[in-house]
DNA sequence: CCTACTTTTGCAACGGTTGCAAGAGCTGGT
DNA sequence: ACCAGCTCTTGCAACCGTTGCAAAAGTAGG
């Protein structure tokens, strides 16, 4: 196998990209620059990462402690499931506000390109996202067991919450008058949290 | 003013694009083809629509009866506000399932390009989206007035619902194992509707 | 050393987009 | 009718990300 050569190429590209992106926005750095800086051919980017975005995503994977660090704050022990769910929403927004590029890659990933390596990377990132979502599932499960939360499918509810947060936060980069700034995002998330906690229906209102 | 010439160019491009996209997916049609078919220069696409995507979006605007038609079904008279909100979620999904391109353009619009025309188009589409959202606001408002829904800011709640639906439906085009097919989308939307109706907290559970 | 296999290369080509000077069309004023 | 000023359009080189592919290079086992 040519694993060593392959690994050398991957590492060179990651190191080069990391160094270049440390000082300039990803849109200002060309694939030619990265390849040249890494001392490899441009085609290798696509071979191993699927696209420029895939290479950027691989840097995210390297730095996935970021997501974990934020979510660790949400799930610290000593807090109730309800508190954890509430904190998860807040920390998810904080993650977006400090790392918008990373956030968007995880919440709304680009296609992985046509080579196996890009697809594997895409799947690894999805698994990392799912890990975080499982923590939300666990919190919901504990809440139900503790009698604090209504009996519900924790997996489904967690996915709904996560997808809803994604949708709300996506208003932050709309390029039109429907765009929301940070303050409005916070207010929206607060409203969402309230609705999700207490529901919309007045007790006794028929469901249909 | 050269409004007539401008209008001729815009109309030629829209007609050409509409005809070409009737038979082939947008990804299979090049900007060169559209411009040639319209008898204009490629640069005019960017002048008037900002991008290829903007031209496609302008076709959406032409066909915005689509969104309206779906949402009309949700808001038909004779149904309660609660029923209308429930139906809006279902019709929003139906809109995505039958017109995925249009849906994505409205829910997650691309940047409008650097010319005024593209930006104006972007704003017109945002206004059209907001019109539909206002119908949701009205339904919530009527629900609150009828004592069926808890007192809440109808604008905020409507935005939360809409953004949440966007986030949930966006799982449909994820290019990774977290992607959801139609059946799972329906189940998710059902769960979301339940959570939004009744909330997650058991009555009496402290909020924090 | 040779063979087979994998990875890398270099680069033309593709498609979307940009910038811009020159050309063309249009309108109002004289 | 002619002219000046203005707006829109043109054509195309250049840019960027991406693709396809034959040839080259690297690696490992026999």
PDB file of C-alpha atoms (C1' of nucleotides) in Angstrom, chain A residues 2 5-6 9 40-41 44 48, chain C residues 5-12:
ATOM      1  CA  UNK A   2       0.969   3.553  -0.560  1.00  0.00           C
ATOM      2  CA  UNK A   5       2.627   8.583   0.530  1.00  0.00           C
ATOM      3  CA  UNK A   6      -1.110   9.176   0.779  1.00  0.00           C
ATOM      4  CA  UNK A   9      -0.093  14.270   0.898  1.00  0.00           C
ATOM      5  CA  UNK A  40       1.394  18.842  -4.184  1.00  0.00           C
ATOM      6  CA  UNK A  41      -0.804  18.967  -7.268  1.00  0.00           C
ATOM      7  CA  UNK A  44      -4.905  15.859  -4.835  1.00  0.00           C
ATOM      8  CA  UNK A  48      -8.656  13.401  -0.757  1.00  0.00           C
TER       9      UNK A  48
ATOM     10  C1'  DC C   5      -1.038  -1.660  -7.876  1.00  0.00           C
ATOM     11  C1'  DT C   6      -1.931   2.865  -5.893  1.00  0.00           C
ATOM     12  C1'  DT C   7      -1.252   7.616  -5.795  1.00  0.00           C
ATOM     13  C1'  DT C   8       0.187  11.813  -7.940  1.00  0.00           C
ATOM     14  C1'  DT C   9       0.901  14.808 -11.583  1.00  0.00           C
ATOM     15  C1'  DG C  10       0.083  18.498 -15.037  1.00  0.00           C
ATOM     16  C1'  DC C  11      -2.932  20.636 -17.664  1.00  0.00           C
ATOM     17  C1'  DA C  12      -6.581  21.386 -21.037  1.00  0.00           C
TER      18       DA C  12
END
